[in-house]
Short mmCIF file of C-alpha atoms in Angstrom, two decimals:
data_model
loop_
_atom_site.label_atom_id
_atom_site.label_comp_id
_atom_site.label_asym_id
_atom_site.label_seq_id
_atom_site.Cartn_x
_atom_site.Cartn_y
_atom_site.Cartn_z
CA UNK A 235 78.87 -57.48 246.44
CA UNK A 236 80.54 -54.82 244.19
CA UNK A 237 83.67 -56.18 242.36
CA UNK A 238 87.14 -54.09 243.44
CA UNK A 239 86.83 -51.01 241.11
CA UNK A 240 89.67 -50.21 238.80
CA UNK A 241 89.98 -46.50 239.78
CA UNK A 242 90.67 -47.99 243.04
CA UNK A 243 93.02 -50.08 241.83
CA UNK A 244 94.98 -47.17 240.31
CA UNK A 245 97.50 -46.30 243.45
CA UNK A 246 98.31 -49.91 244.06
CA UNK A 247 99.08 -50.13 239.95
CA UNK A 248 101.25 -46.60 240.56
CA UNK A 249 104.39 -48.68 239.97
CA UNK A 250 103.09 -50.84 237.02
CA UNK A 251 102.53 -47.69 235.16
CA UNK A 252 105.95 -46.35 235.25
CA UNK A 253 106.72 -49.23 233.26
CA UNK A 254 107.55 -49.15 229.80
CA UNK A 255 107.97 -53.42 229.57
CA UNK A 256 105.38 -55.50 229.69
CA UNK A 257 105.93 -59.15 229.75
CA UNK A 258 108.96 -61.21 227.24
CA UNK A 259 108.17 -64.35 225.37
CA UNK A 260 108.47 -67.75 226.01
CA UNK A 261 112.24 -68.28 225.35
CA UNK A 262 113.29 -65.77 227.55
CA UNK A 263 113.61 -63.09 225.31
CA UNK A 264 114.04 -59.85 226.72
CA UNK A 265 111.00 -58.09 227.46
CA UNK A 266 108.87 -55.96 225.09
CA UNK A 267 107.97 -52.15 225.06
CA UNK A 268 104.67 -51.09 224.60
CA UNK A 269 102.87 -48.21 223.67
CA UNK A 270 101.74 -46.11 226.58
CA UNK A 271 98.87 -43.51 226.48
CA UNK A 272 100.08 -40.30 225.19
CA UNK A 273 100.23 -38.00 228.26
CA UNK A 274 100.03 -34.77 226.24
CA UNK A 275 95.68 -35.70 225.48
CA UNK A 276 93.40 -34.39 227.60
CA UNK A 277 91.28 -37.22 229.55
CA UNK A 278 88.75 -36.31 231.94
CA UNK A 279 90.30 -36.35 236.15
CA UNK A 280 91.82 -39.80 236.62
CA UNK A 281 90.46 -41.37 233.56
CA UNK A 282 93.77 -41.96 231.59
CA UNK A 283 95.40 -43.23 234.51
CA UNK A 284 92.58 -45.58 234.88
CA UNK A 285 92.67 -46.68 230.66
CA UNK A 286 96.71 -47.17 231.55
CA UNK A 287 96.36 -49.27 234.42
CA UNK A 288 93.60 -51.64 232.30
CA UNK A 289 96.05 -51.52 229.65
CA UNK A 290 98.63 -52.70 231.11
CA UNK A 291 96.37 -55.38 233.66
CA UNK A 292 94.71 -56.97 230.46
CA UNK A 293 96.50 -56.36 227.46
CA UNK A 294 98.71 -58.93 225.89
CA UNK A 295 101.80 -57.05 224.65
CA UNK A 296 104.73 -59.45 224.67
CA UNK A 297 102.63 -62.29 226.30
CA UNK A 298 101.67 -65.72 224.30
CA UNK A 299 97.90 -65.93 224.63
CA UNK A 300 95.00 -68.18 222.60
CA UNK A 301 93.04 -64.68 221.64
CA UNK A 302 93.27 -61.05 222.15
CA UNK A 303 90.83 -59.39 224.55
CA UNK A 304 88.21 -57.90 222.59
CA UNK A 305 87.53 -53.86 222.59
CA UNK A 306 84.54 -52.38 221.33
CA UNK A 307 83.71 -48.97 220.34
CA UNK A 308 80.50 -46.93 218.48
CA UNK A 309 81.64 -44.87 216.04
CA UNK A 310 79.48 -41.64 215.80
CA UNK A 311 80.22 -39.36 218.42
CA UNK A 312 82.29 -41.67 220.52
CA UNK A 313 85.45 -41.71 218.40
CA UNK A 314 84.45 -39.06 216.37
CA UNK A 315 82.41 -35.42 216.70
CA UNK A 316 79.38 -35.60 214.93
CA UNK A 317 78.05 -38.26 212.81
CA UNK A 318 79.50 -40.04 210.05
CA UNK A 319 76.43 -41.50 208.73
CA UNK A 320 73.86 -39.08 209.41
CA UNK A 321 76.91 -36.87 207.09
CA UNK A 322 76.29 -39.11 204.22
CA UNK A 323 72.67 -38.96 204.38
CA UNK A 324 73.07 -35.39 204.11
CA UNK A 325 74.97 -35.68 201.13
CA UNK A 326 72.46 -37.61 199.54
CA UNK A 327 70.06 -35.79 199.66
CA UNK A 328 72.27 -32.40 198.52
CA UNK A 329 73.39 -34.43 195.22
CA UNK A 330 69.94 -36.08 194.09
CA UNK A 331 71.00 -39.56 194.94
CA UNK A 332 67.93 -40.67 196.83
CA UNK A 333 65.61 -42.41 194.10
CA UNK A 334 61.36 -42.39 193.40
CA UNK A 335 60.23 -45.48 195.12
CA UNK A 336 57.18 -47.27 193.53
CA UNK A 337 55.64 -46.83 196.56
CA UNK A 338 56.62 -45.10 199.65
CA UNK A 339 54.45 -46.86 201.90
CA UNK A 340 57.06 -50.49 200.91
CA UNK A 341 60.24 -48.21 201.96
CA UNK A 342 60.06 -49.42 205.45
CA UNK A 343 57.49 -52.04 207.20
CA UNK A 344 57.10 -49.33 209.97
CA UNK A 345 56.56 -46.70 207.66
CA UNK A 346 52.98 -45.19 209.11
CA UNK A 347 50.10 -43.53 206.05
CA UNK A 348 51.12 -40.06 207.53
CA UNK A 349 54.79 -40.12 206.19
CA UNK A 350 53.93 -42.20 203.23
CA UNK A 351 50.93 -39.22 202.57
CA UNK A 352 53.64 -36.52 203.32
CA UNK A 353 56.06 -37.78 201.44
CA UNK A 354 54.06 -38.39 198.15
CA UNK A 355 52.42 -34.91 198.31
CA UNK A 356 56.32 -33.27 199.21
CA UNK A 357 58.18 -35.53 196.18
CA UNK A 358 55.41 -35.67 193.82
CA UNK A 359 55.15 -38.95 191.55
CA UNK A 360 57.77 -39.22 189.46
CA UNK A 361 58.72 -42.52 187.65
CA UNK A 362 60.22 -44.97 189.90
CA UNK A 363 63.99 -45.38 190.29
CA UNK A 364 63.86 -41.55 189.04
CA UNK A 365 66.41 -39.24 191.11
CA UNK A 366 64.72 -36.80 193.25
CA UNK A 367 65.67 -33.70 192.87
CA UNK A 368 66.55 -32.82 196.55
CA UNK A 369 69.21 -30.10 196.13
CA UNK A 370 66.07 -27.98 194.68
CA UNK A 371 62.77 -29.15 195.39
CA UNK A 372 62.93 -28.37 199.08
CA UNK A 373 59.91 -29.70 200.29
CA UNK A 374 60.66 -32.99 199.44
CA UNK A 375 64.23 -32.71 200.95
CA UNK A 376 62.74 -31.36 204.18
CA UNK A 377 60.37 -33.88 204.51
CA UNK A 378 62.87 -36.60 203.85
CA UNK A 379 65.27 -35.38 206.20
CA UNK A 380 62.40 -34.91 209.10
CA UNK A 381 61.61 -38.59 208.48
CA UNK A 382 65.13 -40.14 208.59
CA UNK A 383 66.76 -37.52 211.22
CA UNK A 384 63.66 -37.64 213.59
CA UNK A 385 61.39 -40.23 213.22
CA UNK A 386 58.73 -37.61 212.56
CA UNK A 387 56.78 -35.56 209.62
CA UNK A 388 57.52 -32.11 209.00
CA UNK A 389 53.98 -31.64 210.59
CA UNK A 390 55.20 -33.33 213.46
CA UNK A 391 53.01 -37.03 212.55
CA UNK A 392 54.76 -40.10 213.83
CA UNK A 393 56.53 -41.28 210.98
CA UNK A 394 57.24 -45.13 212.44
CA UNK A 395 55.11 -47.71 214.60
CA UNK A 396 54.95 -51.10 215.51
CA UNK A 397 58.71 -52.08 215.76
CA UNK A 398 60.65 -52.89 218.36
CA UNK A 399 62.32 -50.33 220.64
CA UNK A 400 65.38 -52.18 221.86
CA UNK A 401 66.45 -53.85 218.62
CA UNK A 402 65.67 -51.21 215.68
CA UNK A 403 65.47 -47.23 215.37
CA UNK A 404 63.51 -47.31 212.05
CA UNK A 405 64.77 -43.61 211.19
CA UNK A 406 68.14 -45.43 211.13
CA UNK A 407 67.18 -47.78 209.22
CA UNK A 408 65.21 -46.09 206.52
CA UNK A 409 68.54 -43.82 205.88
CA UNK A 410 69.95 -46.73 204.53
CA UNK A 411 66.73 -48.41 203.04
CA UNK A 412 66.82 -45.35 200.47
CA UNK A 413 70.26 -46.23 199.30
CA UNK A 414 67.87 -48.94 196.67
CA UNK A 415 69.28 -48.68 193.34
CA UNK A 416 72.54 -48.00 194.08
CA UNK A 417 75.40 -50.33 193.97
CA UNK A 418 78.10 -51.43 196.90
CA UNK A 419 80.66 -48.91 194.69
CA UNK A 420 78.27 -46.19 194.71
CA UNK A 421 77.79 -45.95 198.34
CA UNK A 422 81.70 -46.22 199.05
CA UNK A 423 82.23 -43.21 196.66
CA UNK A 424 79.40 -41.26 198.40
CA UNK A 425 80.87 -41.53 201.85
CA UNK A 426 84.43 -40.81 200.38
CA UNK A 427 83.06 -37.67 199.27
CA UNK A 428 81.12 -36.83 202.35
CA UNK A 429 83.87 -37.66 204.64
CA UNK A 430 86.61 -34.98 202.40
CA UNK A 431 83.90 -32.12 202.84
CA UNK A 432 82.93 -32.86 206.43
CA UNK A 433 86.88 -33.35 207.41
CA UNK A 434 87.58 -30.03 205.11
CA UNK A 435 84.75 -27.97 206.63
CA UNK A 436 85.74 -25.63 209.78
CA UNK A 437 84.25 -26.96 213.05
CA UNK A 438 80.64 -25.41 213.42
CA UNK A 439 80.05 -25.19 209.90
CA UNK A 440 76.38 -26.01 209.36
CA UNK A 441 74.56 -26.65 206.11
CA UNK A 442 71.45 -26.65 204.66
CA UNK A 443 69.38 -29.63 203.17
CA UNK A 444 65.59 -28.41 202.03
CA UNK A 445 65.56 -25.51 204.38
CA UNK A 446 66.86 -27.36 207.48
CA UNK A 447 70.55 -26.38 209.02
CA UNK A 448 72.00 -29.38 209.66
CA UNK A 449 75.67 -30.15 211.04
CA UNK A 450 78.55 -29.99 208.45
CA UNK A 451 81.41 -31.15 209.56
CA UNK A 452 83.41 -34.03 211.43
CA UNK A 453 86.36 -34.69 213.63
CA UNK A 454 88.11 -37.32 214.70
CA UNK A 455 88.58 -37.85 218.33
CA UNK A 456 92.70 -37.07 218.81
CA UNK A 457 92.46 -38.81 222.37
CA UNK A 458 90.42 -41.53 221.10
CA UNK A 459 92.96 -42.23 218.19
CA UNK A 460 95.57 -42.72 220.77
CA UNK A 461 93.22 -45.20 222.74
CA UNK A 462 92.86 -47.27 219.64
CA UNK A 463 96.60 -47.35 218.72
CA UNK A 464 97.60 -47.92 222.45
CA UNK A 465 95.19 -50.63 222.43
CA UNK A 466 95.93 -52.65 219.11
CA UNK A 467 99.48 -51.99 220.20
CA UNK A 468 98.87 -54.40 223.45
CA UNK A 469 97.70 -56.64 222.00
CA UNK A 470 93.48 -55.98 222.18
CA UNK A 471 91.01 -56.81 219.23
CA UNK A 472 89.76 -53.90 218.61
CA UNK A 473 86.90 -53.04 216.52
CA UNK A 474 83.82 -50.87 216.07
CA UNK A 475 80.30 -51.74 216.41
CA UNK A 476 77.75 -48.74 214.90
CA UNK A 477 74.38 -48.47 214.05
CA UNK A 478 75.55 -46.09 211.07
CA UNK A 479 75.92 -48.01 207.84
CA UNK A 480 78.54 -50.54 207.49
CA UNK A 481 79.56 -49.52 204.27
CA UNK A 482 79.75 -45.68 205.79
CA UNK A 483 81.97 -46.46 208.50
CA UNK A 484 84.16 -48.72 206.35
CA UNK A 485 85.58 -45.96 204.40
CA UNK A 486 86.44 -43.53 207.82
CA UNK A 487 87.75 -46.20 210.11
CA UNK A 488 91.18 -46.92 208.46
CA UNK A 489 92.13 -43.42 209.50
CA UNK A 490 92.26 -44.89 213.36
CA UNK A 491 94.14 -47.78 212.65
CA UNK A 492 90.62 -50.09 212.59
CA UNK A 493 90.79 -52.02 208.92
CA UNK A 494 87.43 -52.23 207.13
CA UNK A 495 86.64 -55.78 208.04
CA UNK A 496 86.61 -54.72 211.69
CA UNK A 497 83.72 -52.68 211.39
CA UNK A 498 79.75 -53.94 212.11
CA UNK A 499 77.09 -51.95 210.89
CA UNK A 500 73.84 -51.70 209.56
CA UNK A 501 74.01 -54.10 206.49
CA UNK A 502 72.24 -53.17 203.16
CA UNK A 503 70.94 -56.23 201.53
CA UNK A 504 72.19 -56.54 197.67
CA UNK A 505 70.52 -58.31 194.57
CA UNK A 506 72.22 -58.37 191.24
CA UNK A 507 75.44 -56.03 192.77
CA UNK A 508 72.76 -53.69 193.73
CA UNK A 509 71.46 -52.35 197.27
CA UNK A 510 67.47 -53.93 197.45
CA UNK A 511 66.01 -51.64 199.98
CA UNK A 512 66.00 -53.90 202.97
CA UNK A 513 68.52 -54.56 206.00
CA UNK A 514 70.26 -57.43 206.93
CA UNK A 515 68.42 -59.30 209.92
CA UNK A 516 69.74 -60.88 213.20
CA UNK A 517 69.39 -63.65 215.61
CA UNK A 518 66.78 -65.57 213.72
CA UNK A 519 64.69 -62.30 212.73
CA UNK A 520 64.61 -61.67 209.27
CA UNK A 521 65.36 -58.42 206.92
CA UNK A 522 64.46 -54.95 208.17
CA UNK A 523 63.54 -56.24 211.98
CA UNK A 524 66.42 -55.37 213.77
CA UNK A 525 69.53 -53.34 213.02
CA UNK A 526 72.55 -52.54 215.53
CA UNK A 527 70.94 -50.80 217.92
CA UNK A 528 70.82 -51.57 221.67
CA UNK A 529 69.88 -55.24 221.83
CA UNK A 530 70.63 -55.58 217.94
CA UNK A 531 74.38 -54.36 218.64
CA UNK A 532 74.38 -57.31 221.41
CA UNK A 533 73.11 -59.42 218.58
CA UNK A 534 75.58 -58.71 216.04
CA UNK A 535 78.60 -58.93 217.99
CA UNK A 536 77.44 -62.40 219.36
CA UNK A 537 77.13 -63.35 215.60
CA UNK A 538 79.61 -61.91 213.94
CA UNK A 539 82.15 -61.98 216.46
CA UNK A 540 81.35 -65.47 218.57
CA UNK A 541 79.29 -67.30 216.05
CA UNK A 542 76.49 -67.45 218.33
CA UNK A 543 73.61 -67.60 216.02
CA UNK A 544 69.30 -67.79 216.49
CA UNK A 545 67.53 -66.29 219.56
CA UNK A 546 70.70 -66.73 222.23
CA UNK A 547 72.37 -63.74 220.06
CA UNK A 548 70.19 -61.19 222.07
CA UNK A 549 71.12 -62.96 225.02
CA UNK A 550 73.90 -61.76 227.06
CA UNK A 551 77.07 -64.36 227.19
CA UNK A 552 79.79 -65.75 229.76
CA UNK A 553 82.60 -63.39 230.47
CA UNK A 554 84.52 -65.35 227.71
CA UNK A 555 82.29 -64.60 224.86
CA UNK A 556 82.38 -60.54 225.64
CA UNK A 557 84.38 -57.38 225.54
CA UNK A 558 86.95 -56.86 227.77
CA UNK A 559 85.94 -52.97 227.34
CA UNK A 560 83.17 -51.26 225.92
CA UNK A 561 82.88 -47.55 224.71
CA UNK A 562 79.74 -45.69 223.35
CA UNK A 563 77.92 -42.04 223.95
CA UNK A 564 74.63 -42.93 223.85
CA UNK A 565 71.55 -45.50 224.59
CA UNK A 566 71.74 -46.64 221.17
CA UNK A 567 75.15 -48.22 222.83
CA UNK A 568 73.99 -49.28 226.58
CA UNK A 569 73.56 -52.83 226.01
CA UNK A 570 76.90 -53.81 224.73
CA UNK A 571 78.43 -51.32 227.14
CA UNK A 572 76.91 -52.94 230.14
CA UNK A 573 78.41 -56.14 228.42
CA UNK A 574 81.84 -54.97 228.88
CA UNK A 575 83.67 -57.34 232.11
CA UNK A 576 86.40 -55.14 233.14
CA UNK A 577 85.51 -51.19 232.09
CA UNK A 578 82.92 -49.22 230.68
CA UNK A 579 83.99 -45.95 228.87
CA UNK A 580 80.81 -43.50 228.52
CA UNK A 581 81.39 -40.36 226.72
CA UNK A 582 78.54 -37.98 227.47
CA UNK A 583 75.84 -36.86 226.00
CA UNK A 584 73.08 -36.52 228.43
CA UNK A 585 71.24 -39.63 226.94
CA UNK A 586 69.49 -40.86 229.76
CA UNK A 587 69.35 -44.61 230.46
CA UNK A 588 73.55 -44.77 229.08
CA UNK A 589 74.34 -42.39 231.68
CA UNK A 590 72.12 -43.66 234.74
CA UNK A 591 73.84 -46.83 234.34
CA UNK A 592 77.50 -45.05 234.35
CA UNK A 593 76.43 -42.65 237.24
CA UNK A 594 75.10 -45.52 239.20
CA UNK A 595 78.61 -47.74 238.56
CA UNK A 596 76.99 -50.98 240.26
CA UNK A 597 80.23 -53.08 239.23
CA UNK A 598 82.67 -50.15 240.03
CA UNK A 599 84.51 -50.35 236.20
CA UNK A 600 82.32 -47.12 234.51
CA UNK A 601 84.74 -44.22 233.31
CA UNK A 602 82.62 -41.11 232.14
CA UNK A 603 84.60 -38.59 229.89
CA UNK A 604 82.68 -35.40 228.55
CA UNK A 605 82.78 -34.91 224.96
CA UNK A 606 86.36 -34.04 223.58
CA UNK A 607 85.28 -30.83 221.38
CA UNK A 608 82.21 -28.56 222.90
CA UNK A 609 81.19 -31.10 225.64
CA UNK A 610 77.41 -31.09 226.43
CA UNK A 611 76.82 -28.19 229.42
CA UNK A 612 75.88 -30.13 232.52
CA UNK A 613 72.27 -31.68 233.06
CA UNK A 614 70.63 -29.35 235.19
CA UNK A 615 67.93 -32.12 236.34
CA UNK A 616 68.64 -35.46 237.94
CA UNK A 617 68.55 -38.22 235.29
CA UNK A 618 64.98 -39.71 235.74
CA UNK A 619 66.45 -43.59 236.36
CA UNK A 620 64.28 -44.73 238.93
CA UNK A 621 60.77 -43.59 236.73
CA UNK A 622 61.55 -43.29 233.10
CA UNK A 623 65.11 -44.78 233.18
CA UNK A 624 64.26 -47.69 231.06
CA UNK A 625 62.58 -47.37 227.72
CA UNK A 626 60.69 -50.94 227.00
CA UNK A 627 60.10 -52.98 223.51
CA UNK A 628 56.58 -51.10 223.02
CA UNK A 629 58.59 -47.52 223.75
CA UNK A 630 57.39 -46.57 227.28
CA UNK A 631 58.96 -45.68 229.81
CA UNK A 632 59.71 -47.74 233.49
CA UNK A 633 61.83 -47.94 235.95
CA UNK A 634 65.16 -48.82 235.34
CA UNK A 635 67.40 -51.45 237.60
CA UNK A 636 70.15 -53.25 238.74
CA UNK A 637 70.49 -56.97 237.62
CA UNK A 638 69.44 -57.69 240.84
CA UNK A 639 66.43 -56.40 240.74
CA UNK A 640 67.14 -53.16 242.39
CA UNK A 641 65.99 -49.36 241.01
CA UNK A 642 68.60 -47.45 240.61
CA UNK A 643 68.15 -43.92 242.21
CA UNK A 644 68.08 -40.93 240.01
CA UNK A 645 71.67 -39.81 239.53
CA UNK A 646 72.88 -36.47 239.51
CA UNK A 647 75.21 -35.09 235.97
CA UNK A 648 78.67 -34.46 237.65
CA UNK A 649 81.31 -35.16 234.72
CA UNK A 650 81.29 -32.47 231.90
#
């Protein structure tokens, strides 16, 4: 049976919202105000009313409690336009920072012999740990950025196989496998730098790395800043989980309110003070297996949050031992999102199995919002759920269902 749904909820709470005190302490004190949702930012139909009314069910403002209910949100184009990490990749590559492996082929254990072959004949052999020049030798830049933006040669050759399609994207993962050589320092500076000319940039700039036009710029998310503050303000955890680099993400999310420390990412493994080329592991699997990425952002948050640790990390907990809400854009983010026990906030992006699973709202609790600047144009198609819904460990394609067992129908794109 479906539990009550919160937008249903939302005339009974009508009188809970109009107030601006929410609880007093143990002595008797007189009660506390807490931050409300700023009317004046534009939310999708009922959906602030809805964020108000879990606000103010769940939060803690003014209440003695053990631990804070736990919030999680993705970064990249969640509570931001645009992407923060894929911005510092770019950057890299415009300023030469991306160094001559010894061999291409031991960048990644996915890498296939077509993008090792591509890249040697587009970067040449230089000595290793050399800087490649990829602000002028644009062959090499392109075929770099085809690589780590799309998982693909500039021919079009499969540039990863043999990993696991629910716990690593390996283009992800190389981005940050080609930060070897630098140091923890480094990489801050580099996404300070990024971040000033993507903030500074006017909204649609694009830029060019090799001869690709790539985005250029990056905005924060006004309606999502509020969220955060109105959140940490009652009395929620909140913190970001993003399958951009830790490191990145560090550097852009005290502008929200979210200190550095709050932030889970894709960890680069250091030797000496310096970045090694490999990626932390999770739940028992070792370096460059899984980053945070669908089950790997389940993983990390049991870990890093809970202190679950081994196998049970991918597995998904007791109500106690997850987010009280959940936010994310894309499939990269369904698995934690489904983890959420009292709402699920989609912003979207046509990404197929995310949004089937918001559409189809089994538990009554999923808020879709479009994007906040130049939201996606509506799907024109059904989403395929109940053929291709699902993408499996191997990377096909089945069915996706309910956790009963149950297909869920193809759903129709009705919120952008």
């Amino acid at each position: 049976m479906k539990t009550r749904s919160l937008v249903g909820l939302i005339a009974a709470a009508g009188a809970l919202l109009s107030l601006t005190a929410c609880g007093s302490g143990s002595d008797g004190a007189a009660a506390t105000t807490c931050k409300q949702l700023d009317a004046g930012q534009a939310w999708y139909g009922a959906n602030r009313d809805t964020l108000a009314t879990f606000i103010a069910t769940t939060g803690t403002c003014g209440k003695q409690v053990e631990s804070k209910p736990l919030a999680l949100f993705d970064w990249d184009n969640t509570l931001v336009k645009n992407d923060a990490g894929e911005a510092t990749f770019y950057w890299l590559l415009s300023h030469d920072k991306v160094r001559q492996p010894t061999d291409w082929a031991a960048t990644s254990p996915y890498l296939t012999p077509a993008a090792s072959a591509a890249l040697r004949a587009a970067c040449g052999a230089a000595a290793s740990g050399t800087p490649l020049p990829t602000s002028t030798n644009a062959s090499c830049a392109d075929e770099i950025l085809a690589i780590g933006d799309g998982g693909k040669t500039k021919g079009g050759a499969p540039a990863f196989d043999g990993y696991d399609h629910r716990r690593l994207e390996p283009a992800y993962a190389w981005q940050v496998q080609l930060l070897a050589g630098h140091t923890p320092a480094e990489l801050t500076d580099y996404a300070t730098q990024a971040r000033a000319q993507n903030l500074a940039a006017p909204e649609g700039t694009e830029q060019t790395i090799g001869t690709t036009k790539v985005d250029g710029w990056v905005r924060y998310y006004s309606p999502q800043r509020d969220l955060v503050t109105t959140l940490q303000a009652n009395g929620f955890d909140v913190r970001i989980i993003t399958a951009s680099p830790e490191p990145v993400i560090r550097v852009w999310s005290p502008e929200l309110g979210v200190p550095a420390d709050k932030v889970i990412g894709i960890v680069p493994l250091t030797d000496h003070g310096t970045y090694t080329g490999h990626i932390a592991g999770c739940g028992g699997l070792g370096p460059d297996q899984v980053i945070t990425y669908m089950e790997g952002k389940r993983c990390a948050i049991n870990e890093r949050i809970f202190g679950i640790t081994g196998p049970t990390a991918f597995d998904q907990q007791p109500p106690g031992k997850r987010p009280a809400l959940a936010a994310g854009d894309s499939d990269t983010d369904v698995v934690f999102v489904s983890d959420a026990t009292a709402l699920h906030l989609v912003i979207n992006r046509n990404k197929t199995e995310l949004m089937c699973q918001a559409y189809a709202n089994t538990d009554g609790t999923w808020l879709i919002n479009p994007m906040f600047i130049n939201p996606k144009k509506r799907k024109d198609q059904p989403y395929p759920c109940a053929t291709t819904g699902f993408t499996t460990a191997t990377g096909d394609h089945k069915p996706l269902t309910q956790p009963n067992g149950a297909v869920i129908a193809d759903q129709q794109d009705t919120v952008y």
